[in-house]
Coordinates of C-alpha atoms and ligand atoms in Angstrom, one line a residue:
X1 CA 27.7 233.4 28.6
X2 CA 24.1 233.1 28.3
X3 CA 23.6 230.1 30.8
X4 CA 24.9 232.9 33.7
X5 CA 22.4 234.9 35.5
X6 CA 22.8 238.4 34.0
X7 CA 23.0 241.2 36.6
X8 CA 22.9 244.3 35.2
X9 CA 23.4 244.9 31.0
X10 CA 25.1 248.5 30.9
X11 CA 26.1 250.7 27.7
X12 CA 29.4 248.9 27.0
X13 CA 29.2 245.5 29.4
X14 CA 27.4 243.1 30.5
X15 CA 28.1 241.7 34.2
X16 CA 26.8 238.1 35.2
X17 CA 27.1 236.4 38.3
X18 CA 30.5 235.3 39.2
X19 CA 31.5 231.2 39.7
X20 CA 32.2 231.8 43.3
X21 CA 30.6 234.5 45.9
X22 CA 31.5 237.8 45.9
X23 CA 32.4 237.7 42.1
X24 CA 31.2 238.6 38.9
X25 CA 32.3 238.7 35.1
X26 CA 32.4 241.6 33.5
X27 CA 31.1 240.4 29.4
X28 CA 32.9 243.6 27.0
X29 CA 30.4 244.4 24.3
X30 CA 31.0 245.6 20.9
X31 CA 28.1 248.9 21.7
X32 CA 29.3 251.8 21.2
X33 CA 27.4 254.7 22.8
X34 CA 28.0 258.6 23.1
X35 CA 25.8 261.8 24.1
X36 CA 24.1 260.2 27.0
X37 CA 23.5 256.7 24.2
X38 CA 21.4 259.6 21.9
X39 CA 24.3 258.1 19.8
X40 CA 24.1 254.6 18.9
X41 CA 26.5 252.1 16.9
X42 CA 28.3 248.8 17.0
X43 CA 32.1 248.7 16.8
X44 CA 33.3 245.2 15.6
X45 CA 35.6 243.5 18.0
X46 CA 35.5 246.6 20.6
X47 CA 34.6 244.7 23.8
X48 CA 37.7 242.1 22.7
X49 CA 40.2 245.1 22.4
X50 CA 38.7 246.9 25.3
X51 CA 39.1 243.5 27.6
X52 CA 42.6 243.1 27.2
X53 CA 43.8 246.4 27.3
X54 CA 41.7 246.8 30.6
X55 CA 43.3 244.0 31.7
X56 CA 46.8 245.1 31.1
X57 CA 46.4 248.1 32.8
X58 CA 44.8 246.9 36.2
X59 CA 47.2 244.0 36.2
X60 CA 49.9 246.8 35.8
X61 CA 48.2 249.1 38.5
X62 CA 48.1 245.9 41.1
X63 CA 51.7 245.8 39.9
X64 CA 52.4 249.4 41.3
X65 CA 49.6 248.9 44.1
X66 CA 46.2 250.4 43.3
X67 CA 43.6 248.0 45.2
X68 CA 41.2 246.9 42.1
X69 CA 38.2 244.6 41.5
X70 CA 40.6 242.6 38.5
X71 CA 40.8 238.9 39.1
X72 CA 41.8 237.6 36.0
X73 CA 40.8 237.5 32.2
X74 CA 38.4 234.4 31.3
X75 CA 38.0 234.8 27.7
X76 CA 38.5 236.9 25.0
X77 CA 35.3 239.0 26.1
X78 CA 35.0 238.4 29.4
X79 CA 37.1 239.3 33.0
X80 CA 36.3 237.9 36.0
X81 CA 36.3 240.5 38.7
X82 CA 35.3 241.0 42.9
X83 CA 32.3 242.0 43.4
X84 CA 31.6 246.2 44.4
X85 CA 29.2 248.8 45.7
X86 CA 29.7 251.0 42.6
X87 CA 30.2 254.3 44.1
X88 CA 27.8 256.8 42.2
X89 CA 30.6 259.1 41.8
X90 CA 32.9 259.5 38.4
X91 CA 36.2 260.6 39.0
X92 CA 37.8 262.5 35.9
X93 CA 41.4 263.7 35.8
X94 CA 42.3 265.7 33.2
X95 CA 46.0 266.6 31.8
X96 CA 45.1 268.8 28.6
X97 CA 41.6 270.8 28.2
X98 CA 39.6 268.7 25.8
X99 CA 35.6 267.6 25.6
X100 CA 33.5 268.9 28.3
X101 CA 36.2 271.0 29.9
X102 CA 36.8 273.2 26.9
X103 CA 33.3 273.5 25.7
X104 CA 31.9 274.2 29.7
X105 CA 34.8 276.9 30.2
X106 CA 35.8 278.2 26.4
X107 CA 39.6 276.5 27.0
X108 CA 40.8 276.0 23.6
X109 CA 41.1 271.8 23.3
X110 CA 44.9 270.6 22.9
X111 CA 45.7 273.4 26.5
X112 CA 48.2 271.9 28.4
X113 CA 46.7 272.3 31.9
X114 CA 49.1 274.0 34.6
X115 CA 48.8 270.8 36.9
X116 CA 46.5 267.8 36.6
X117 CA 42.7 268.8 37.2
X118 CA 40.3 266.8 39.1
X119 CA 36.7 266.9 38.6
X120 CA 33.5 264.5 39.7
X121 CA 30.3 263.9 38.0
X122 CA 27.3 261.7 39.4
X123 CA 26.7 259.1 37.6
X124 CA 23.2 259.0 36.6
X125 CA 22.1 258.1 32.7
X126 CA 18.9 260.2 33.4
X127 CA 20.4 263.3 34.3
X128 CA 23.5 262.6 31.8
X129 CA 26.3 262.6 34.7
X130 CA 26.3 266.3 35.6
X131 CA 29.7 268.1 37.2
X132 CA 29.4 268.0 41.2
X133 CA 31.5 269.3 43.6
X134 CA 32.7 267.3 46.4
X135 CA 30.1 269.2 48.9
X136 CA 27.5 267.8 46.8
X137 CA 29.1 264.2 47.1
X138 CA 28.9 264.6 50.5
X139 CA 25.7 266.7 51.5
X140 CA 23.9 264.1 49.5
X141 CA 26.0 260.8 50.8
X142 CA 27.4 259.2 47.5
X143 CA 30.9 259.0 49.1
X144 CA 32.4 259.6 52.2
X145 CA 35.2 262.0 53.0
X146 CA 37.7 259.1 53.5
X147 CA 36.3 257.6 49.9
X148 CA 36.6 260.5 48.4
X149 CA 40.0 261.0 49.8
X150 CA 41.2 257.9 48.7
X151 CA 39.0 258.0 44.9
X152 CA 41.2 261.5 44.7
X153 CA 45.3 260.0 46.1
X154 CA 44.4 256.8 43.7
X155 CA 43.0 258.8 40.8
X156 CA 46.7 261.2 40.9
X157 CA 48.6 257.8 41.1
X158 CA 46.9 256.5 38.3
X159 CA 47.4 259.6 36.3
X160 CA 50.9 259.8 36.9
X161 CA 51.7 256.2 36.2
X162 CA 49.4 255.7 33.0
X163 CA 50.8 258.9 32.0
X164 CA 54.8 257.7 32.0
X165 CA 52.8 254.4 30.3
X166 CA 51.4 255.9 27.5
X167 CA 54.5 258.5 26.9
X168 CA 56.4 255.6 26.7
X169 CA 54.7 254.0 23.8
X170 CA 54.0 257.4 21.9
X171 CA 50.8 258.6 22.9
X172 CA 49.7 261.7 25.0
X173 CA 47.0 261.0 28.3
X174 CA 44.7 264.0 28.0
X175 CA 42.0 262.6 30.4
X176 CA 40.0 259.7 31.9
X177 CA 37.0 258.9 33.9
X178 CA 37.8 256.4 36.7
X179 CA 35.0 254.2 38.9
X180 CA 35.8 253.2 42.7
X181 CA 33.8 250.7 44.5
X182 CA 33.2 249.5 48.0
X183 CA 34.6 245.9 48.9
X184 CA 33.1 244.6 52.4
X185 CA 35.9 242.1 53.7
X186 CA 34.4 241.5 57.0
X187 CA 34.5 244.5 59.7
X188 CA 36.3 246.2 56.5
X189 CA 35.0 248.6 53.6
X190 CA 37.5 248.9 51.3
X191 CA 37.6 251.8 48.5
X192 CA 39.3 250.1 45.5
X193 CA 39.2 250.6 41.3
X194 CA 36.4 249.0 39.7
X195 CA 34.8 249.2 36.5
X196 CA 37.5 249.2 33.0
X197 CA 40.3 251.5 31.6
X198 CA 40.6 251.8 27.5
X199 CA 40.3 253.6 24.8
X200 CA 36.1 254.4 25.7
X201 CA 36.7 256.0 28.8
X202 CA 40.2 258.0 28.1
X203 CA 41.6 260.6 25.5
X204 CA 44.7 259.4 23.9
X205 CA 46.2 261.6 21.2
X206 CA 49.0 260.0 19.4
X207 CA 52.6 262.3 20.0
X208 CA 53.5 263.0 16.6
X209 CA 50.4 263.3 15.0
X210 CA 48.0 264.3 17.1
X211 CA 45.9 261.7 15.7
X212 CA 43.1 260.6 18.6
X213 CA 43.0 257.1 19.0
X214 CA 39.7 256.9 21.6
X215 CA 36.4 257.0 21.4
X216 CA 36.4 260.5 20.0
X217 CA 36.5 259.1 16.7
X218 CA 32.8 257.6 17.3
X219 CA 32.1 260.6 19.0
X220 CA 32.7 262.9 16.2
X221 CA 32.6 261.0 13.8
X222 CA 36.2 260.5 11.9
X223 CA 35.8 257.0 11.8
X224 CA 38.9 254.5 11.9
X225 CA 37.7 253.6 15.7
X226 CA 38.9 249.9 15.6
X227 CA 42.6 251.0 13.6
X228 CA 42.9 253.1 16.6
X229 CA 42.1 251.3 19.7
X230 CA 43.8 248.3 17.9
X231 CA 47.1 250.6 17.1
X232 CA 47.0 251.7 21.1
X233 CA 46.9 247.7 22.2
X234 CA 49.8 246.9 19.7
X235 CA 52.0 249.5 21.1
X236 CA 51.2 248.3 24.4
X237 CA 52.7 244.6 23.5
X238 CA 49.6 243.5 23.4
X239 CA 48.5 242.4 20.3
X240 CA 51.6 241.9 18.2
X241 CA 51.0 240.5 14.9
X242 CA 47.2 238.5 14.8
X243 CA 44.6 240.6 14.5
X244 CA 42.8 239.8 18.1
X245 CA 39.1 240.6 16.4
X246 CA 39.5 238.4 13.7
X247 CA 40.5 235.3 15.9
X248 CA 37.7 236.5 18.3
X249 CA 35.0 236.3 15.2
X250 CA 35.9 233.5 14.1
X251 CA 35.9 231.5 17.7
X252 CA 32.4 233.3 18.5
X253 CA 31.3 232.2 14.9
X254 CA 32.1 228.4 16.1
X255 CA 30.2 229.1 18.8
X256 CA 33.3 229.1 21.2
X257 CA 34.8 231.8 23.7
Ligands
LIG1 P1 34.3 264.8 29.0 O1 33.8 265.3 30.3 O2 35.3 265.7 28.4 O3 33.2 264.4 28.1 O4 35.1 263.5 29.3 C1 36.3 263.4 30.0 C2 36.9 262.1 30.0 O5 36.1 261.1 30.7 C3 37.0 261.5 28.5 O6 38.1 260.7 28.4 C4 35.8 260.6 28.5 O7 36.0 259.5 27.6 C5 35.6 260.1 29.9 N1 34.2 260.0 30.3 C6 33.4 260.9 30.9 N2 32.2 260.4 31.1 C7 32.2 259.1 30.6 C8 31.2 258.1 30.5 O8 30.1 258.2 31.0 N3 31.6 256.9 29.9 C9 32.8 256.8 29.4 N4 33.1 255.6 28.8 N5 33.8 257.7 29.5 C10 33.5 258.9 30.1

């Protein structure tokens, strides 16, 4: 990892310069960060949890054909992926009133929303990713109206799909922040799904219990953060009996991958 020329170090990842052009890898760190990172901690084994589930879901969303930046998984921390123009533009969709929602309109968390709610921030650490409308995305140029088209048809897809996913195993998709970025294939600029899906960037609320099994748990403190994104990769077949963060340890003690 370290003998690759680091690109950009971000709150959860780390993204190096890819083996061929038009690539990069994508390293998954164990920082946790909430609040804008006023919120600081380390979750042990996070970034190896977060890389496979990330990778089972965009291998599952090529499956069903959402264009994506996922090439393939190289280790247990690391994904090799094509190389974007990140798109300044966070799409959240949002199936039950929780977070920002309920605090910014008084909707009591655990609302089951009429229909599935769309909403965009811009994604800026100094300004803490205010809500924009889609005038603003496009007075000030940060996506197109095809892009933002396309962010919008991909982003109901998504919902819908990882929705039946995560009913299936048990556990409840109340919201998620999605990335798009720009992929220049000659003449071509393609919108397509960048960036990672797990437990950091959704809500998942476990069917029975209610339990949350995200990055809520950092958030507000109820600890039990790796249990739960741990317990949300074994039901998805992912880790079925080894404790992945264990073996990870241990190789990255060895100095391996
Ligand atoms: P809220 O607006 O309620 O804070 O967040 C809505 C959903 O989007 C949550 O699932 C939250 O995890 C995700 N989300 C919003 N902004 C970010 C962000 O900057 N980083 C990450 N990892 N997730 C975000």
């Amino acid at each position: 990892m370290s003998r690759r020329n680091k690109l950009y170090e971000g709150k959860a990842k780390v993204l190096f310069e890819g083996p061929e052009p038009g690539t990069i890898i994508q390293y998954f760190k164990d920082d946790a960060t909430a609040f804008n990172a006023q919120k600081k901690g380390t979750l042990q084994g996070k970034g190896v949890v977060n890389n496979h589930i990330s990778e089972y879901i965009f291998t599952a969303l090529t499956d069903i054909g959402i264009p994506n930046h996922f090439i393939e998984r190289l280790s247990m921390r690391e994904q090799l992926v094509k190389a974007v123009e990140i798109i300044p533009v966070e799409v959240i969709v949002r199936n039950i009133a929780a977070g920002s929602l309920s605090t910014r309109l008084g909707i009591e968390e655990g609302t089951h929303l009429p229909r599935p709610l769309i909403e965009f921030c811009y994604k800026s650490d100094e300004l803490g990713d205010p809500l924009i409308a889609e005038e603003h995305v496009l007075t000030f140029g940060w996506a197109n109206e095809l892009e933002l088209e396309e962010m919008t048809h991909y982003a109901f897809r998504i919902n819908d799909f990882l929705s039946g996913l995560f009913a299936g195993i048990g556990i409840k998709l109340v919201d998620f922040k999605l990335e798009f970025g720009r992929l220049y294939e000659g003449e071509e600029c393609l919108t397509i799904l960048a960036d990672e899906i797990s437990p950091d960037g959704c809500r998942l609320w476990d069917m029975e219990t209610g339990e949350k099994m995200d990055k809520d748990r950092f958030r507000r403190d109820l600890g039990g953060e790796m249990e739960a994104y741990q317990e949300v990769a074994r039901r998805l077949g992912i880790l079925p009996s080894a404790d992945i963060t264990e073996i990870a340890d241990h190789k990255n003690n060895k100095g391996q991958k």
